[in-house]
Coordinates of C-alpha atoms in Angstrom, one line a residue:
X1212 CA -153.7 -163.4 93.7
X1213 CA -151.5 -165.2 96.2
X1214 CA -148.9 -163.5 98.3
X1215 CA -145.4 -163.7 96.8
X1216 CA -141.8 -162.4 96.9
X1217 CA -140.2 -162.0 93.5
X1218 CA -136.6 -161.1 92.6
X1219 CA -134.5 -161.9 89.5
X1220 CA -131.0 -160.5 89.6
X1221 CA -129.6 -162.1 86.4
X1222 CA -128.4 -159.5 84.0
X1223 CA -129.4 -160.2 80.4
X1224 CA -127.2 -159.4 77.4
X1225 CA -129.6 -160.0 74.5
X1226 CA -128.9 -159.8 70.8
X1227 CA -126.4 -160.8 68.0
X1228 CA -122.8 -160.4 69.0
X1229 CA -123.4 -160.1 72.7
X1230 CA -121.0 -162.9 73.6
X1231 CA -118.3 -160.2 73.7
X1232 CA -119.9 -158.7 76.8
X1233 CA -118.6 -161.5 79.0
X1234 CA -115.2 -160.0 78.9
X1235 CA -116.6 -157.1 81.0
X1236 CA -119.1 -159.2 83.0
X1237 CA -116.4 -161.4 84.5
X1238 CA -113.7 -159.7 86.6
X1239 CA -110.3 -160.0 84.9
X1240 CA -108.9 -161.2 88.2
X1241 CA -111.2 -164.3 88.1
X1242 CA -109.9 -167.7 87.4
X1243 CA -112.6 -169.1 85.1
X1244 CA -113.8 -172.6 84.3
X1245 CA -115.8 -172.7 81.0
X1246 CA -118.2 -175.7 81.0
X1247 CA -119.9 -177.1 78.0
X1248 CA -121.3 -180.3 76.5
X1249 CA -120.3 -182.5 73.6
X1250 CA -118.2 -179.9 71.7
X1251 CA -120.7 -178.5 69.2
X1252 CA -119.6 -175.0 70.4
X1253 CA -116.2 -175.7 68.7
X1254 CA -117.8 -176.2 65.3
X1255 CA -120.5 -173.4 65.3
X1256 CA -118.2 -170.5 66.2
X1257 CA -119.3 -170.0 69.8
X1258 CA -116.1 -171.3 71.3
X1259 CA -114.0 -168.9 69.3
X1260 CA -116.2 -166.0 70.4
X1261 CA -115.9 -167.0 74.1
X1262 CA -112.2 -167.5 73.8
X1263 CA -111.8 -164.0 72.3
X1264 CA -114.0 -162.4 75.0
X1265 CA -111.9 -164.1 77.7
X1266 CA -108.6 -163.2 76.1
X1267 CA -107.6 -161.1 79.1
X1268 CA -108.7 -163.7 81.6
X1269 CA -107.1 -166.9 83.0
X1270 CA -109.5 -169.7 82.0
X1271 CA -109.8 -173.4 81.7
X1272 CA -112.4 -175.7 80.3
X1273 CA -114.5 -178.7 81.3
X1274 CA -116.4 -180.5 78.6
X1275 CA -118.7 -183.6 78.4
X1276 CA -121.8 -182.4 80.3
X1277 CA -124.5 -184.6 78.8
X1278 CA -128.2 -184.0 78.3
X1279 CA -129.8 -184.8 81.7
X1280 CA -126.4 -184.1 83.3
X1281 CA -125.2 -186.9 85.5
X1282 CA -123.7 -186.6 89.0
X1283 CA -120.7 -188.7 88.1
X1284 CA -119.7 -186.5 85.2
X1285 CA -120.2 -183.3 87.1
X1286 CA -118.2 -184.4 90.1
X1287 CA -115.1 -184.7 87.8
X1288 CA -115.1 -181.0 87.5
X1289 CA -114.2 -180.6 91.2
X1290 CA -110.7 -181.8 90.6
X1291 CA -110.1 -179.1 88.0
X1292 CA -111.6 -176.5 90.3
X1293 CA -109.2 -177.5 93.1
X1294 CA -106.2 -177.9 90.8
X1295 CA -106.5 -174.5 89.2
X1296 CA -108.1 -172.5 92.1
X1297 CA -111.2 -171.7 90.0
X1298 CA -113.4 -169.0 91.4
X1299 CA -115.9 -168.4 88.6
X1300 CA -117.9 -170.7 86.3
X1301 CA -119.1 -169.9 82.8
X1302 CA -121.6 -172.3 81.4
X1303 CA -121.8 -172.3 77.6
X1304 CA -124.6 -174.4 76.3
X1305 CA -128.3 -175.3 76.8
X1306 CA -130.2 -176.1 79.9
X1307 CA -128.4 -179.3 80.8
X1308 CA -125.0 -177.6 80.7
X1309 CA -126.3 -174.7 82.9
X1310 CA -128.1 -177.1 85.3
X1311 CA -124.9 -179.1 85.6
X1312 CA -122.8 -176.0 86.2
X1313 CA -125.2 -175.0 89.0
X1314 CA -124.6 -178.3 90.6
X1315 CA -120.8 -177.9 90.2
X1316 CA -121.1 -174.4 91.7
X1317 CA -122.8 -175.7 94.8
X1318 CA -120.7 -178.9 95.1
X1319 CA -117.4 -177.0 94.8
X1320 CA -117.9 -175.3 98.2
X1321 CA -120.1 -177.8 99.9
X1322 CA -119.0 -178.7 103.4
X1323 CA -121.0 -181.9 103.8
X1324 CA -120.0 -185.5 103.0
X1325 CA -121.7 -185.7 99.6
X1326 CA -123.0 -182.8 97.4
X1327 CA -125.8 -185.1 96.3
X1328 CA -127.4 -184.4 99.7
X1329 CA -128.5 -180.9 98.5
X1330 CA -130.3 -182.6 95.7
X1331 CA -131.8 -185.7 97.2
X1332 CA -132.1 -184.6 100.8
X1333 CA -132.8 -180.9 100.4
X1334 CA -129.7 -179.8 102.3
X1335 CA -129.3 -176.0 102.1
X1336 CA -126.6 -174.7 99.8
X1337 CA -124.7 -172.2 102.0
X1338 CA -122.0 -171.2 99.5
X1339 CA -121.6 -171.5 95.7
X1340 CA -119.2 -170.3 93.1
X1341 CA -120.5 -167.4 90.9
X1342 CA -121.9 -168.4 87.5
X1343 CA -122.4 -166.7 84.2
X1344 CA -123.8 -168.3 81.1
X1345 CA -123.9 -168.2 77.3
X1346 CA -127.2 -169.8 76.2
X1347 CA -127.0 -171.8 73.0
X1348 CA -130.3 -173.7 73.2
X1349 CA -133.4 -171.9 74.4
X1350 CA -135.6 -174.2 76.3
X1351 CA -135.3 -174.6 80.1
X1352 CA -135.0 -171.0 81.4
X1353 CA -132.2 -172.2 83.6
X1354 CA -130.1 -169.2 82.5
X1355 CA -132.0 -166.9 84.8
X1356 CA -133.5 -169.0 87.5
X1357 CA -132.5 -170.7 90.7
X1358 CA -133.3 -174.3 89.8
X1359 CA -131.6 -177.3 88.2
X1360 CA -132.1 -180.9 87.5
X1361 CA -129.4 -183.6 87.9
X1362 CA -129.5 -187.4 87.4
X1363 CA -127.8 -190.1 89.5
X1364 CA -128.4 -193.8 89.4
X1365 CA -131.7 -193.4 87.5
X1366 CA -133.1 -190.7 89.7
X1367 CA -133.7 -187.4 87.9
X1368 CA -134.2 -184.8 90.7
X1369 CA -134.4 -181.1 91.0
X1370 CA -132.8 -178.7 93.5
X1371 CA -133.1 -174.9 94.1
X1372 CA -131.0 -172.2 95.6
X1373 CA -130.7 -168.5 95.1
X1374 CA -126.9 -168.9 95.2
X1375 CA -126.9 -170.7 91.9
X1376 CA -128.8 -168.1 89.9
X1377 CA -126.5 -166.9 87.1
X1378 CA -125.1 -163.4 87.6
X1379 CA -125.5 -162.8 83.8
X1380 CA -126.8 -164.6 80.7
X1381 CA -125.9 -163.9 77.1
X1382 CA -128.8 -164.6 74.8
X1383 CA -127.6 -164.3 71.2
X1384 CA -130.3 -165.7 68.8
X1385 CA -127.7 -166.2 66.0
X1386 CA -126.0 -169.0 67.9
X1387 CA -129.2 -171.0 67.6
X1388 CA -129.1 -171.2 63.8
X1389 CA -126.9 -174.3 64.0
X1390 CA -129.5 -176.2 66.1
X1391 CA -131.1 -179.3 64.6
X1392 CA -134.8 -179.5 64.0
X1393 CA -135.0 -181.9 66.9
X1394 CA -133.3 -179.4 69.3
X1395 CA -135.5 -176.6 68.0
X1396 CA -138.7 -178.7 68.6
X1397 CA -137.6 -179.8 72.0
X1398 CA -136.8 -176.2 73.1
X1399 CA -140.2 -174.8 71.9
X1400 CA -142.1 -177.6 73.6
X1401 CA -140.2 -177.4 76.8
X1402 CA -140.9 -173.6 77.0
X1403 CA -144.6 -174.2 76.2
X1404 CA -145.0 -176.8 78.9
X1405 CA -143.1 -174.6 81.4
X1406 CA -145.7 -171.9 80.8
X1407 CA -148.6 -174.3 81.0
X1408 CA -147.4 -175.7 84.4
X1409 CA -147.8 -172.3 85.9
X1410 CA -150.9 -171.3 83.9
X1411 CA -153.2 -174.3 83.7
X1412 CA -154.1 -174.7 87.3
X1413 CA -157.0 -172.7 89.0
X1414 CA -157.8 -169.1 89.0
X1415 CA -156.6 -166.7 91.8
X1416 CA -157.4 -163.7 89.7
X1417 CA -153.8 -163.3 88.7
X1418 CA -154.6 -161.3 85.6
X1419 CA -151.1 -160.0 84.9
X1420 CA -149.6 -163.5 85.2
X1421 CA -152.3 -165.0 83.0
X1422 CA -151.9 -162.4 80.3
X1423 CA -148.1 -162.8 80.3
X1424 CA -148.5 -166.6 80.1
X1425 CA -151.0 -166.3 77.3
X1426 CA -148.6 -164.0 75.4
X1427 CA -145.8 -166.6 75.7
X1428 CA -148.0 -169.5 74.6
X1429 CA -149.3 -167.5 71.6
X1430 CA -145.7 -166.5 70.7
X1431 CA -144.5 -170.1 70.8
X1432 CA -147.4 -171.4 68.8
X1433 CA -146.8 -168.7 66.2
X1434 CA -143.0 -168.7 66.0
X1435 CA -142.2 -172.4 66.8
X1436 CA -143.3 -173.8 63.4
X1437 CA -141.5 -171.0 61.6
X1438 CA -138.2 -172.1 63.0
X1439 CA -138.8 -175.5 61.4
X1440 CA -139.9 -174.1 58.0
X1441 CA -137.3 -173.8 55.3
X1442 CA -138.3 -170.3 54.4
X1443 CA -138.0 -168.9 57.9
X1444 CA -135.4 -171.2 59.5
X1445 CA -132.7 -168.6 59.5
X1446 CA -134.8 -165.7 60.5
X1447 CA -133.2 -164.1 63.6
X1448 CA -136.4 -162.4 64.6
X1449 CA -138.1 -165.7 64.9
X1450 CA -135.2 -167.2 66.8
X1451 CA -135.0 -164.2 69.1
X1452 CA -138.7 -164.3 70.0
X1453 CA -138.4 -168.0 70.8
X1454 CA -135.3 -167.5 72.8
X1455 CA -136.8 -164.7 74.9
X1456 CA -140.1 -166.6 75.4
X1457 CA -138.2 -169.6 76.7
X1458 CA -136.3 -167.4 79.2
X1459 CA -139.5 -165.6 80.3
X1460 CA -141.3 -168.9 80.7
X1461 CA -139.3 -169.9 83.7
X1462 CA -137.6 -166.8 85.2
X1463 CA -140.1 -166.7 88.1
X1464 CA -142.3 -163.9 86.8
X1465 CA -145.3 -165.8 85.5
X1466 CA -145.3 -168.1 88.4
X1467 CA -145.3 -165.4 91.1
X1468 CA -148.5 -165.3 93.1
X1469 CA -150.3 -168.1 91.2
X1470 CA -150.6 -171.9 91.9
X1471 CA -148.3 -174.2 90.0
X1472 CA -148.7 -177.8 88.8
X1473 CA -145.4 -179.5 87.6
X1474 CA -147.0 -183.0 87.5
X1475 CA -146.2 -183.2 83.8
X1476 CA -142.6 -182.6 84.5
X1477 CA -142.4 -185.1 87.4
X1478 CA -144.0 -187.9 85.4
X1479 CA -141.9 -186.9 82.4
X1480 CA -138.7 -187.1 84.4
X1481 CA -139.4 -190.7 85.2
X1482 CA -139.9 -191.5 81.5
X1483 CA -136.6 -189.9 80.7
X1484 CA -134.6 -191.5 83.5
X1485 CA -136.1 -195.0 82.9
X1486 CA -136.2 -195.1 79.1
X1487 CA -133.8 -192.3 77.9
X1488 CA -136.5 -190.3 76.1
X1489 CA -135.8 -186.6 75.4
X1490 CA -137.2 -184.5 78.2
X1491 CA -139.4 -182.3 75.9
X1492 CA -140.8 -185.4 74.2
X1493 CA -142.0 -186.8 77.5
X1494 CA -143.7 -183.5 78.2
X1495 CA -145.6 -183.4 74.8
X1496 CA -146.9 -186.9 75.6
X1497 CA -147.8 -186.3 79.3
X1498 CA -149.4 -182.8 79.2
X1499 CA -152.4 -183.7 77.0
X1500 CA -153.0 -186.7 79.3
X1501 CA -152.9 -184.5 82.4
X1502 CA -155.4 -182.2 80.7
X1503 CA -157.7 -185.1 80.1
X1504 CA -157.5 -186.7 83.5
X1505 CA -157.5 -183.5 85.5
X1506 CA -160.1 -181.7 83.4
X1507 CA -162.5 -181.2 86.3
X1508 CA -160.1 -179.5 88.7
X1509 CA -158.7 -177.5 85.8
X1510 CA -162.0 -176.7 84.1
X1511 CA -162.1 -172.9 84.6
X1512 CA -158.5 -172.5 83.3
X1513 CA -159.0 -175.0 80.5
X1514 CA -162.0 -172.9 79.2
X1515 CA -159.9 -169.8 79.5
X1516 CA -157.1 -171.5 77.6
X1517 CA -159.5 -172.7 75.0
X1518 CA -160.9 -169.2 74.4
X1519 CA -157.8 -167.0 74.7
X1520 CA -155.3 -169.3 73.0
X1521 CA -157.4 -171.2 70.5
X1522 CA -160.3 -168.8 70.0
X1523 CA -162.9 -171.5 71.0
X1524 CA -166.1 -169.8 72.0
X1525 CA -168.8 -172.1 70.6
X1526 CA -170.3 -175.3 71.9
X1527 CA -170.6 -176.5 75.5
X1528 CA -167.8 -176.6 78.0
X1529 CA -166.8 -180.2 77.3
X1530 CA -166.7 -179.6 73.5
X1531 CA -164.4 -176.6 73.9
X1532 CA -162.1 -178.4 76.4
X1533 CA -161.9 -181.4 74.1
X1534 CA -161.1 -179.3 71.1
X1535 CA -158.4 -177.3 73.1
X1536 CA -156.7 -180.5 74.0
X1537 CA -156.9 -181.7 70.4
X1538 CA -155.4 -178.4 69.1
X1539 CA -152.6 -178.7 71.7
X1540 CA -151.7 -182.1 70.4
X1541 CA -151.8 -180.8 66.9
X1542 CA -149.4 -178.0 67.8
X1543 CA -147.0 -180.6 69.3
X1544 CA -147.3 -182.7 66.1
X1545 CA -146.5 -179.6 64.1
X1546 CA -143.4 -179.3 66.2
X1547 CA -142.6 -182.9 65.2
X1548 CA -142.8 -184.4 68.7
X1549 CA -144.8 -187.4 69.9
X1550 CA -148.1 -187.2 71.7
X1551 CA -148.5 -190.9 72.7
X1552 CA -146.4 -193.3 74.6
X1553 CA -146.9 -195.8 71.9
X1554 CA -144.9 -193.5 69.6
X1555 CA -141.8 -193.9 71.7
X1556 CA -142.3 -197.7 72.1
X1557 CA -143.7 -197.6 75.7
X1558 CA -146.7 -199.8 76.3
X1559 CA -149.1 -200.6 79.0
X1560 CA -146.7 -203.1 80.5
X1561 CA -144.3 -200.3 81.3
X1562 CA -146.7 -198.2 83.4
X1563 CA -146.1 -200.3 86.5
X1564 CA -142.4 -199.5 86.4
X1565 CA -143.0 -195.7 85.9
X1566 CA -145.5 -195.6 88.8
X1567 CA -143.1 -197.5 91.0
X1568 CA -140.4 -195.0 90.2
X1569 CA -142.7 -192.0 91.0
X1570 CA -143.5 -193.6 94.3
X1571 CA -139.8 -194.4 95.1
X1572 CA -138.9 -190.8 94.5
X1573 CA -141.7 -189.4 96.7
X1574 CA -143.8 -188.1 93.8
X1575 CA -147.0 -189.2 95.5
X1576 CA -148.9 -185.9 95.8
X1577 CA -148.4 -184.0 92.6
X1578 CA -150.3 -181.2 91.0
X1579 CA -151.5 -177.8 92.2
X1580 CA -153.8 -179.5 94.8
X1581 CA -151.4 -182.3 95.7
X1582 CA -154.2 -184.6 94.5
X1583 CA -152.2 -186.6 91.8
X1584 CA -151.5 -189.8 93.7
X1585 CA -149.6 -192.7 92.2
X1586 CA -153.0 -194.1 91.1
X1587 CA -153.9 -190.9 89.3
X1588 CA -150.5 -190.9 87.7
X1589 CA -151.3 -194.4 86.5
X1590 CA -154.5 -193.0 84.9
X1591 CA -152.5 -190.2 83.3
X1592 CA -150.0 -192.6 81.8
X1593 CA -152.8 -194.9 80.6
X1594 CA -154.5 -192.0 78.9
X1595 CA -151.2 -191.2 77.2
X1596 CA -150.9 -194.6 75.6

């Protein structure tokens, strides 16, 4: 196992009715800006619960944070923050809202010329407004981690800072009952691939991390399809297990002391920013292709994955690996997401553009070994056709 330092300070309030806890979690002296997306929280009862919980607080709202939150939208929140002397942010939504709120938190107190510098140039965030969140769409794990992804002028880029980790996160599975099938599918797939990015690399004898990861993968494979099935769609136990798995998939625990990949995400980001495809639907296409092209460097973990996740113990190594990849694709298809670029109307003629974008954004040494060059990315995209 590799050396590591691990800390996660986000307080979790899990379970039905837990939105009420934000009244105690945020000081009554705070001036709060509630951030959210397109307004669905005003039709599913979440907004009313938040308003009731903040009845003793002074608060304002900022809406319109879109999927793949944009720099231009997020910067508009800074005027409200200055106008109302905001000193606490409450993100109510899924990963995009939380990611966007993390950017706002850092941008509000940034002393440089342009807050985009801490995204694109890696400038250190020295101050940030405190954040809490109410999660409505389990997927990204942003509710308990230090990372975020923001888009500007076609560039979808990540930044990280311990100062933007939420102080608390409310995880109420009942608020996910209003999600569409597409949102459910996207969330399960995103959590699954987050886990795989930290698991399917090479062995460093991190047995605890591996077993945790395998437990998350098995839970998502078991519970994900139930959330789409009419007979189990409103089962809070199913929704709760999915919600908790998505949080655990990217709170830093399973990635501590083990190598990580993230090439699927980096390639997927370029598909999203260039063609507007849902983030998770790029991951379901790219991951199997990464497994195929990088099978030699990932062989040991692929065989472990085949045995422990899919119970494949017969046949030679290549047969088991091939079958594990097939079953992964079948799981994604069960979750109603695409597994080929052709299914989202991207063809071989588009690959040059995607490779150019990867190169432009410095994504030239991806993967756990840094061995995924633009040419290897081209092979991965070709295998995904």
